[in-house]
Short mmCIF file of C-alpha atoms and ligand atoms in Angstrom, two decimals:
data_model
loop_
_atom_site.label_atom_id
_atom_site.label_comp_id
_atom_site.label_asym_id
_atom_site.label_seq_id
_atom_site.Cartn_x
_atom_site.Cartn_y
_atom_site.Cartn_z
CA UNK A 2 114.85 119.78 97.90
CA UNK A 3 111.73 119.29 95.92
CA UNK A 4 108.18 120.83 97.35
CA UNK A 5 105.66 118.41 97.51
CA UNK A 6 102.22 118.86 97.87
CA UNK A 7 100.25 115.15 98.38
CA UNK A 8 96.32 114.83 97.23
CA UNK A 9 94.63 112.38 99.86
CA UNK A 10 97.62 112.40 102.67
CA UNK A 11 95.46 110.12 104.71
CA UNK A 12 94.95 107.26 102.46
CA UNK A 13 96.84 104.04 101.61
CA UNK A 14 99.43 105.74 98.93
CA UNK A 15 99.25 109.04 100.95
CA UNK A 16 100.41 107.37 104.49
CA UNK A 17 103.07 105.96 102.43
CA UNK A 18 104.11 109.15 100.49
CA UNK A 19 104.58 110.63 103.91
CA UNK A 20 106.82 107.53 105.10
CA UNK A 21 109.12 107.97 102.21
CA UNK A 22 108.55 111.82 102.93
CA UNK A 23 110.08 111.07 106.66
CA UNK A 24 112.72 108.70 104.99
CA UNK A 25 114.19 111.92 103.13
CA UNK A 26 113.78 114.60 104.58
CA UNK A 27 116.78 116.25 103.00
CA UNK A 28 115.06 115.75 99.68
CA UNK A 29 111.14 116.64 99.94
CA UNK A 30 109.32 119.41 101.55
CA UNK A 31 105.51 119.46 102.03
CA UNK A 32 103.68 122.23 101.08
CA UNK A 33 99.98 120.98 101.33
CA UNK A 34 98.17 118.03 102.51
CA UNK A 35 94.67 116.87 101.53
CA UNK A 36 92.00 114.71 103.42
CA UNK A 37 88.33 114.06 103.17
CA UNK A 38 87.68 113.36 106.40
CA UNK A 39 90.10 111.94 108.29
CA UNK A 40 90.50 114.95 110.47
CA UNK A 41 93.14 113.36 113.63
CA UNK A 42 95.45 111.54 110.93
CA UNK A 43 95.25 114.99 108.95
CA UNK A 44 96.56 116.89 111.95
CA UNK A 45 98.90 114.64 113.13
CA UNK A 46 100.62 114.35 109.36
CA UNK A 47 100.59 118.07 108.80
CA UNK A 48 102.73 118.44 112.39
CA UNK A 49 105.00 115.94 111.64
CA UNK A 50 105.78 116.92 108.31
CA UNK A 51 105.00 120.40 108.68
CA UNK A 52 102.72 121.22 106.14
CA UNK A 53 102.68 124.63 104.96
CA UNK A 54 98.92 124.27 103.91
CA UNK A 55 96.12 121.74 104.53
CA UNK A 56 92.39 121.79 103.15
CA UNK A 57 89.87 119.06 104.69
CA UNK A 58 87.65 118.10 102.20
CA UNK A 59 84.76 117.46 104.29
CA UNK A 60 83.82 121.21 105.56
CA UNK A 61 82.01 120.17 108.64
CA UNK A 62 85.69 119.06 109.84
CA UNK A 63 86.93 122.78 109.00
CA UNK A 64 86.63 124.07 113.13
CA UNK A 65 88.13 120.26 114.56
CA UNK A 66 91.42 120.60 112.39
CA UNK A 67 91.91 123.81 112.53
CA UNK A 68 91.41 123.97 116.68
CA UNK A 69 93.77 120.85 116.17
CA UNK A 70 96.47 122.72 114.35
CA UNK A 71 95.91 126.20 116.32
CA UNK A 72 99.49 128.18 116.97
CA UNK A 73 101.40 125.72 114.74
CA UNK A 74 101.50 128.22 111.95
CA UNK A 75 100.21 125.71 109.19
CA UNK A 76 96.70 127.25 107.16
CA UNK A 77 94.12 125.49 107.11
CA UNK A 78 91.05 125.29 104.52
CA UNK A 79 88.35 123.33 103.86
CA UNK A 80 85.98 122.24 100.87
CA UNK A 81 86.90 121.35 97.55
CA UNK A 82 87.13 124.51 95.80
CA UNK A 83 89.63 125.33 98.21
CA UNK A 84 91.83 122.31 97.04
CA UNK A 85 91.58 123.34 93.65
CA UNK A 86 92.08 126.98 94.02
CA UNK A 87 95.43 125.92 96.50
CA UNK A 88 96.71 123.21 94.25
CA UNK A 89 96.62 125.67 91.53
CA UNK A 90 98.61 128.82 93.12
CA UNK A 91 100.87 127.63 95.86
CA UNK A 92 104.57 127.21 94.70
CA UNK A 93 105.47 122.81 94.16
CA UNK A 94 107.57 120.94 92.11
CA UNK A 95 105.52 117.98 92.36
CA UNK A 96 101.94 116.84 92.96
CA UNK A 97 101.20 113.53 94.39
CA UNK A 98 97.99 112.38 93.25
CA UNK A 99 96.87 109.99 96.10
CA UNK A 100 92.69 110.68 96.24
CA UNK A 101 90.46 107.82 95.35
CA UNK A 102 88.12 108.10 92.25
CA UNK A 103 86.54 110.71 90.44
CA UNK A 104 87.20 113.33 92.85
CA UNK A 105 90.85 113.48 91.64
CA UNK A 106 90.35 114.78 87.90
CA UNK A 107 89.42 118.46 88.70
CA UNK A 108 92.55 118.99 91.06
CA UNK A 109 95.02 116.97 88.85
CA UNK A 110 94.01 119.03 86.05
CA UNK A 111 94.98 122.40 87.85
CA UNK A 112 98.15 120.97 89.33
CA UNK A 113 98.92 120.17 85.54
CA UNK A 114 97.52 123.65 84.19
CA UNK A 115 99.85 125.62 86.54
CA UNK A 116 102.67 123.04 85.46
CA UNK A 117 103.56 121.61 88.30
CA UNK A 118 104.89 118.08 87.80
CA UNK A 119 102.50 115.01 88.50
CA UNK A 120 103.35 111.38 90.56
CA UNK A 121 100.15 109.93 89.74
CA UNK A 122 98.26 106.99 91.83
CA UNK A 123 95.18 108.33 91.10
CA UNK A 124 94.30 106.15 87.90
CA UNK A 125 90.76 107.14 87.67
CA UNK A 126 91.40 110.87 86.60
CA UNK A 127 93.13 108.56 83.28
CA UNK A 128 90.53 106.42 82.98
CA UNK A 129 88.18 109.23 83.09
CA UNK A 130 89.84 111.78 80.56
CA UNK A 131 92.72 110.27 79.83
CA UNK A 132 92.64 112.56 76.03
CA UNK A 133 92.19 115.69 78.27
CA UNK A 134 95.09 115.10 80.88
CA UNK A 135 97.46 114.13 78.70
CA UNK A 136 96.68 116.92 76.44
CA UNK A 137 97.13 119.32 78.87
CA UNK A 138 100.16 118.00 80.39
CA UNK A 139 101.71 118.20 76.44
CA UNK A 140 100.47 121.50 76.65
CA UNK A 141 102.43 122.52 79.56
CA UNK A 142 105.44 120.73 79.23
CA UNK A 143 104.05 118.84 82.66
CA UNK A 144 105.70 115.09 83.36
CA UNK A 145 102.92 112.56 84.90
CA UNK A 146 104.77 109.91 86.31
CA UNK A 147 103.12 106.79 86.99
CA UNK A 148 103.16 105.32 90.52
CA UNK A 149 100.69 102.22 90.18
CA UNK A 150 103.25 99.49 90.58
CA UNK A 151 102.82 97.91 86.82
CA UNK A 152 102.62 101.69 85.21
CA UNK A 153 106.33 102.26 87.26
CA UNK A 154 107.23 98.85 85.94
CA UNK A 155 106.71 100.08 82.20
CA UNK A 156 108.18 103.65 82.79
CA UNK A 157 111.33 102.03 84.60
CA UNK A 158 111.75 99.42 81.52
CA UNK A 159 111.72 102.44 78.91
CA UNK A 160 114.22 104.55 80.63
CA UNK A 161 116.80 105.19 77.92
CA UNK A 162 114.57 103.17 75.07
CA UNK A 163 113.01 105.01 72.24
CA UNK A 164 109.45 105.05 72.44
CA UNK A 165 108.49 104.02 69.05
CA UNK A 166 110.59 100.58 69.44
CA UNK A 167 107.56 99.05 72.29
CA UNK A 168 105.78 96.45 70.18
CA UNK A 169 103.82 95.39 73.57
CA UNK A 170 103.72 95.87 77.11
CA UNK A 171 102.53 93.25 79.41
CA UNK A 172 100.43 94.03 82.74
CA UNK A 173 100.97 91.32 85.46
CA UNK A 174 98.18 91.08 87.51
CA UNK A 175 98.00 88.96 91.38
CA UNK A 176 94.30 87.76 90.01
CA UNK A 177 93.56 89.03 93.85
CA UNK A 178 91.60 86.60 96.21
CA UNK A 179 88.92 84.75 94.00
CA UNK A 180 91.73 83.81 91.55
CA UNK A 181 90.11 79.83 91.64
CA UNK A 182 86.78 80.39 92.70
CA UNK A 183 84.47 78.71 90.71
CA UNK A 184 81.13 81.31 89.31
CA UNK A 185 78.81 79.67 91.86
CA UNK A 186 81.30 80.39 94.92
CA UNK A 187 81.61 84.45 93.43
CA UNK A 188 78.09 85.04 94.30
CA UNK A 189 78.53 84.40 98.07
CA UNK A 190 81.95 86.40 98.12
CA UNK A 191 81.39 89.09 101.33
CA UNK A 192 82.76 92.50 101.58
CA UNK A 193 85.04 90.81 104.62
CA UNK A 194 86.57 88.27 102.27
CA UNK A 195 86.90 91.07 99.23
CA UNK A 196 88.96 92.96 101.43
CA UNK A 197 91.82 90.66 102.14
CA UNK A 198 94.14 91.19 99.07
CA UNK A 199 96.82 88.26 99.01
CA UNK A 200 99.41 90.29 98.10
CA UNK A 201 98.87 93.88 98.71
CA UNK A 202 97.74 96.44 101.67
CA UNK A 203 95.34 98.98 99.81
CA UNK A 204 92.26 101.56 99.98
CA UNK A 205 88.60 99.64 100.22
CA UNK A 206 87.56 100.73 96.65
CA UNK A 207 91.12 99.52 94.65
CA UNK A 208 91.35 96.22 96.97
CA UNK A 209 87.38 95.52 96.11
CA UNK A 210 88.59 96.44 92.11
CA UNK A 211 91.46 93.76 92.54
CA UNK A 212 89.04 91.44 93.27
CA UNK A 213 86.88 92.01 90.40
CA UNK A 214 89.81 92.84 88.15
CA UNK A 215 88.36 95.65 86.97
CA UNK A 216 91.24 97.63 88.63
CA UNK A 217 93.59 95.59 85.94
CA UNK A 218 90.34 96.89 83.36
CA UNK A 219 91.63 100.59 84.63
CA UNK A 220 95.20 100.10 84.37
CA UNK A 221 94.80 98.81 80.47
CA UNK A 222 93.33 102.47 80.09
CA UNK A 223 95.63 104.26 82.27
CA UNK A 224 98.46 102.34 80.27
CA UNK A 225 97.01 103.77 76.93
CA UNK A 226 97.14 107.16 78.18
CA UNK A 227 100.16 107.03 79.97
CA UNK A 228 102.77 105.48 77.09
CA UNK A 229 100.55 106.30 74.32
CA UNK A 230 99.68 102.89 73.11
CA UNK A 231 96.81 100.83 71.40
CA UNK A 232 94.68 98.51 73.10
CA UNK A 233 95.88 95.81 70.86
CA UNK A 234 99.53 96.78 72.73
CA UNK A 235 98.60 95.97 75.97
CA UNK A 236 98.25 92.59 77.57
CA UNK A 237 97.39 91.50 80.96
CA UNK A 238 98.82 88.10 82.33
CA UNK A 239 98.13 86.68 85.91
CA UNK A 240 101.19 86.54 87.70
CA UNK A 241 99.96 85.71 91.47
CA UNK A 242 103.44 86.23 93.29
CA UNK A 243 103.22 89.75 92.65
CA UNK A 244 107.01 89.87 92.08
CA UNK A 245 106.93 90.95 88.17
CA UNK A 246 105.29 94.29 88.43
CA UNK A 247 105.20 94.52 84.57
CA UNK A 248 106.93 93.87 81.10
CA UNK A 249 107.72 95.96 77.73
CA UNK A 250 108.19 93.67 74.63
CA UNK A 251 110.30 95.75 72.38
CA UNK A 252 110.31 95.45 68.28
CA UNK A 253 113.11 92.87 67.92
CA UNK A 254 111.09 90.26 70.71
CA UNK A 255 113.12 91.39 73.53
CA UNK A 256 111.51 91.83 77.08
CA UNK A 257 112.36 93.99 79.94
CA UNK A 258 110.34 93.66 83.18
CA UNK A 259 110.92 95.22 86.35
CA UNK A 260 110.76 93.56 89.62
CA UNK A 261 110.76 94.01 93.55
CA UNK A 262 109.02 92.89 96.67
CA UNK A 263 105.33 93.96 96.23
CA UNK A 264 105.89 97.49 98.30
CA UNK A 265 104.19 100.78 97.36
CA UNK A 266 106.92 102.73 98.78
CA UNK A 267 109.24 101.46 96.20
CA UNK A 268 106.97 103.04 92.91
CA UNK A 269 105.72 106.14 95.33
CA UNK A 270 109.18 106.71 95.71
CA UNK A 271 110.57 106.74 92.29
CA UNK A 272 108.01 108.87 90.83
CA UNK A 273 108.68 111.36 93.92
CA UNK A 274 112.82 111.08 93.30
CA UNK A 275 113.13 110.51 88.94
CA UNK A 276 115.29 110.87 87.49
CA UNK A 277 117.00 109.73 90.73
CA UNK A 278 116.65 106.57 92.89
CA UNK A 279 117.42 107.35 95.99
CA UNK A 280 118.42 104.37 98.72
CA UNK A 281 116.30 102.99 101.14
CA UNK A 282 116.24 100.37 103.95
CA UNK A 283 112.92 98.42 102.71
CA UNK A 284 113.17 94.49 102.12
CA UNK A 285 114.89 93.66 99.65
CA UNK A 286 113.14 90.44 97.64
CA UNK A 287 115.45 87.17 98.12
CA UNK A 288 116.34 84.18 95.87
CA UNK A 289 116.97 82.03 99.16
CA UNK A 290 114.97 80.15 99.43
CA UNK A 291 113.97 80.03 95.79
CA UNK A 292 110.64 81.04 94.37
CA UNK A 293 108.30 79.86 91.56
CA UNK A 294 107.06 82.81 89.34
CA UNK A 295 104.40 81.76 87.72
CA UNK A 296 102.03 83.14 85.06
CA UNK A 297 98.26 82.37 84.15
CA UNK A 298 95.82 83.85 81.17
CA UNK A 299 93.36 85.82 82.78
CA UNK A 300 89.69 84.62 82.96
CA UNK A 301 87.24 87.30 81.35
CA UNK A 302 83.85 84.80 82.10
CA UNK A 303 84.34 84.78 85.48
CA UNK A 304 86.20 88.40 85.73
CA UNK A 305 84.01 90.48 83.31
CA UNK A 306 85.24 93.76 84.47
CA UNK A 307 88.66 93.24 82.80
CA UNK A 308 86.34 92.99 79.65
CA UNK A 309 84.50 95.54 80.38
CA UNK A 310 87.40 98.11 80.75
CA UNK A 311 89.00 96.42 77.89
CA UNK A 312 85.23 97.51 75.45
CA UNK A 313 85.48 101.15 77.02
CA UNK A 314 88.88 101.26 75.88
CA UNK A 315 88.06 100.58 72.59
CA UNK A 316 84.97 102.20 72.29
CA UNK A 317 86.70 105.38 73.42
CA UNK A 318 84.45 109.02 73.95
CA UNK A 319 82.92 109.17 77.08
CA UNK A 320 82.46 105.28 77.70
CA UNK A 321 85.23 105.03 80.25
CA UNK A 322 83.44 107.46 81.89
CA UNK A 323 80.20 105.91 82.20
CA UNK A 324 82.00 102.80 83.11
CA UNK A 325 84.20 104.26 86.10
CA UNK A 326 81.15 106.14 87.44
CA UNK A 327 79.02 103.13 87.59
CA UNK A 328 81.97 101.33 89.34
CA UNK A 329 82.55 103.46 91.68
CA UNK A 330 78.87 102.96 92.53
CA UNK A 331 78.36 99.77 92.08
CA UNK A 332 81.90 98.97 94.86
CA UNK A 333 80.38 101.49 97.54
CA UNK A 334 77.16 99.38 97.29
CA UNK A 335 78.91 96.07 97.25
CA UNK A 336 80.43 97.24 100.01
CA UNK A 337 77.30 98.53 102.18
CA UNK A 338 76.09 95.03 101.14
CA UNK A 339 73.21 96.40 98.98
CA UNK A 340 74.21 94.23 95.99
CA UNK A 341 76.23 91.11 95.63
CA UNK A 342 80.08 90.49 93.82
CA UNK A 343 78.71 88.96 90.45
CA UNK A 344 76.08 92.29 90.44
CA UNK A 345 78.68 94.72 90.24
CA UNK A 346 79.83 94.16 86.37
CA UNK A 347 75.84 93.67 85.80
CA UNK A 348 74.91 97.17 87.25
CA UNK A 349 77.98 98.56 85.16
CA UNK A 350 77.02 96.57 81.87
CA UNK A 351 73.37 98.53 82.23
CA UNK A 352 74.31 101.60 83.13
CA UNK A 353 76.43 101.92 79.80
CA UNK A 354 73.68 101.29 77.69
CA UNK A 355 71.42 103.66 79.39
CA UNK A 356 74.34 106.71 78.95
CA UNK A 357 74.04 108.86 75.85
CA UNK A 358 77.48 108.21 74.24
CA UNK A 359 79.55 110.90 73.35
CA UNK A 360 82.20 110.95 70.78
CA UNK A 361 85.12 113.52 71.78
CA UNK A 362 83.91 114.64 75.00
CA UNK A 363 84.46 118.31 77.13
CA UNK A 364 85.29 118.36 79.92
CA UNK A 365 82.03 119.76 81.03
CA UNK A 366 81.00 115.85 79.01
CA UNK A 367 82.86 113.90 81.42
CA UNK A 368 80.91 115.78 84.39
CA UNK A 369 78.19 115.57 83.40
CA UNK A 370 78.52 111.88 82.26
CA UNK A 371 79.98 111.22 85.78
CA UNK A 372 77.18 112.45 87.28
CA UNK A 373 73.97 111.14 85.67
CA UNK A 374 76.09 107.90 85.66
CA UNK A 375 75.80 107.70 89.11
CA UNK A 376 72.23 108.94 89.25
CA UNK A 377 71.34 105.87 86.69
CA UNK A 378 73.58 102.98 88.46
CA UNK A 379 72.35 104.18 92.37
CA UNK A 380 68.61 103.18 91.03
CA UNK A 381 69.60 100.19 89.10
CA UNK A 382 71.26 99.25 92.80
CA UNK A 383 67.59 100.25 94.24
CA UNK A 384 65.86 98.03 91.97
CA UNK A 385 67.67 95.15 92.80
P1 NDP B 422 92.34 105.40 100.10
O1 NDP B 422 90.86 105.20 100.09
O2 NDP B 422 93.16 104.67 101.07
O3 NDP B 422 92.66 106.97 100.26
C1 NDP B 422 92.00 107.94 99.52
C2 NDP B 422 92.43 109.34 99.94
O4 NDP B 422 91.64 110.30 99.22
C3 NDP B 422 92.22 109.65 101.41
O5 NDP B 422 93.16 110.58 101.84
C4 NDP B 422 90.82 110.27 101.41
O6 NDP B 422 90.57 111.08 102.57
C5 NDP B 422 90.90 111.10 100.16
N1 NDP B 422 89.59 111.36 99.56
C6 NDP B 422 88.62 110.45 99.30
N2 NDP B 422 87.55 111.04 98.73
C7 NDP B 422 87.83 112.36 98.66
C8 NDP B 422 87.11 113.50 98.21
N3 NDP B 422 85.88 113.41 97.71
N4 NDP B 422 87.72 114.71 98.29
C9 NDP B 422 88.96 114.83 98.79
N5 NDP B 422 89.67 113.78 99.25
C10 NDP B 422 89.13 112.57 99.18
O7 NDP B 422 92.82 105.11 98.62
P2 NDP B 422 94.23 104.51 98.13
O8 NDP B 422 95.34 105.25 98.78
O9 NDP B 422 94.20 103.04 98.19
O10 NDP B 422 94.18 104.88 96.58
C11 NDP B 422 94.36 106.21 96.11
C12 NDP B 422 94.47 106.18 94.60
O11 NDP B 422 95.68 105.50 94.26
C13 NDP B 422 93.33 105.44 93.91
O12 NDP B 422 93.03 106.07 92.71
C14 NDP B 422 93.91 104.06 93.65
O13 NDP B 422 93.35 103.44 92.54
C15 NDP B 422 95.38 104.38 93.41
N6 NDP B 422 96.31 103.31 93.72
C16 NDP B 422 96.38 102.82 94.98
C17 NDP B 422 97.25 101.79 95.30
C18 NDP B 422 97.39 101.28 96.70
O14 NDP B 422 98.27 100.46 96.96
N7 NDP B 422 96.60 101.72 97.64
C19 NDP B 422 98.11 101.18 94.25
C20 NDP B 422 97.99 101.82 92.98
C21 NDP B 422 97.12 102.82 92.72
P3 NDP B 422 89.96 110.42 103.92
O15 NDP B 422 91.04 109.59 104.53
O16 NDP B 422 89.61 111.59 104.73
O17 NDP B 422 88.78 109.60 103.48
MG1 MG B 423 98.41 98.58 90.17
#
């Protein structure tokens, strides 16, 4: 029986921890659920699954779920400090990392510093301080096991390899709606037509990322950190079936890649089981009838974020920072409509040059960094 505790229950990859959660019930306990606001899914989750703990983000939520969860026996909490404090002292085995954005870093660091094993969706806390997590999770003999779909396609495909034989690892990438759209037709994409990813049911700010590519711009990163790589190591390759989740070349030209039906269960579910697999009912993916697989070089004029992410990457300090705060800006406005699709590398691409760069950041850096990033992209967005 491993305790669980799941960081942002109520979102896309948390719903779906708690399905495979329900699936095996034998195997994984909860011990704490997380929320921002979602207060009735919140309740509802931590009765079902019986949550030992639950802390709503959002404090002016703290008097709803706790009236909701009244004589049930389960605490509840509320503000972020809380989380932190929680994460850090209740007894788990594992911590699913399933909040969107920067908000994820602090937590994920004190799940890691009282070495508790991590299942990590929450790519931005690599992006972010990638050299800091991994650091600490050296430090304290802590595993962070990837569940993005392409990061669980790498970590499946080196099961039982030495590390040192990966000459390259491949990222396949759906390309997401706008795959053909010319430049011209870009600037008129809506919010309504960024939101219907081909291939995969999401959060708003990773399916608006698809569609820009810059979430394939974060997974380069979060691929650096996570199997210790160079940038030069790490390709991305359109591959719009979604079937190939990802590929290791290994030093004598062989390549392993890892496939499946494009279902988050299946990687939220190996990082919650390794070293097991444990069997499931999901679809299985079918060669009747049979299927093209097709692959595509990805298109950095049109998709600039890929570049972007790639630059950060390179230029390392606190650049991937600067660049994931402005994002995260940049997609909230896109989203409110304030700016336009093509704007949102733009708006990212000038608030990097107006960042003081720093070379081997603190993480008192990266907060800071975060923040006036956001200060300095929300009135580029106001100037528009
Ligand atoms: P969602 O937006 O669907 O869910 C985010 C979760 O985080 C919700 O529970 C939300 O609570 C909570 N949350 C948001 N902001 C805060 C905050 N400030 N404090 C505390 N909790 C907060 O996101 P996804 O599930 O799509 O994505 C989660 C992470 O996983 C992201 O980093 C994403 O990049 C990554 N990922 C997602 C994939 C997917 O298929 N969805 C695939 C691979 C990676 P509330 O509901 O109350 O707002
Ligand atoms: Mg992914």
């Amino acid at each position: 029986m491993k305790k669980i505790i799941i960081l942002g229950s109520t979102g896309s990859i948390g719903t779906q921890t708690i399905e495979v959660v329900k699936t095996h019930p034998d195997k994984f306990k909860v011990e704490m659920l997380t929320a921002n606001s979602s207060a009735d899914l919140l309740i509802e989750q931590a009765k079902a699954v019986n949550s030992k703990y639950v802390v709503i983000a959002n404090k002016s939520y703290y008097e709803y779920v706790r009236a909701g969860l009244f004589g049930t026996g389960i605490t509840v909490l509320s503000g972020s400090t809380a989380i932190n404090d929680l994460v850090a002292s209740i007894d788990a085995d594992l911590v699913v990392t399933a909040m969107v954005g920067f908000a994820g870093l602090i937590p994920t660091l004190k799940a890691i510093e009282s070495r508790k094993n991590i299942a990590l969706a929450n790519k931005e806390t690599l992006v972010v301080a990638g050299d800091l997590v991994t650091e600490a999770a050296r430090k304290h003999s802590v595993q962070i096991i990837p569940v993005d779909s392409e990061h669980s396609a790498i970590f499946q495909c080196l099961q039982g390899e030495n590390p040192t034989s990966v000459e390259k690892i491949v990222l396949t990438a759906s390309g997401g709606p706008f795959r053909n759209y010319s430049l011209e037709q870009l600037k008129h994409v809506t919010p309504e037509n960024a939101l219907k990813h081909p291939n995969w049911s999401m959060g708003a700010k990773i399916t608006i990322d698809s569609a820009t590519m810059m979430n394939k711009g974060l997974e380069v990163i979060e691929a650096r950190w996570l199997f210790d790589l160079r940038p030069d190591q790490i390709d991305v390759v359109i591959h719009p079936q979604s079937i190939i989740h990802s590929l290791v070349q290994f030093s004598d030209g062989s390549i392993k890649a890892q496939m499946g039906l494009p279902d988050m269960r299946l990687p939220i579910q190996y990082a919650m089981a390794y070293p097991n697999r444990l069997p499931n009912t999901f679809e299985r993916y079918k060669f009747d009838p049979i299927h093209s697989l097709t692959f595509e070089k990805p298109d950095t004029q049109k998709f600039p974020c890929l570049k972007i992410a790639y630059e950060a990457l390179i230029k390392k300090g606190n650049h991937a920072c600067i660049v994931n705060a402005a994002n995260e800006i940049a997609v909230a406005a896109f989203l409110q409509k304030k700016i336009g699709f093509t704007q949102i590398p733009e708006i990212i691409l000038q608030t990097v040059e107006k960042i003081a760069k720093i070379d081997h950041p603190t993480l008192q850096d990266y907060i800071e960094t975060d923040v006036e990033s956001r200060v300095v992209a929300t009135s580029l967005i106001e100037k528009t």
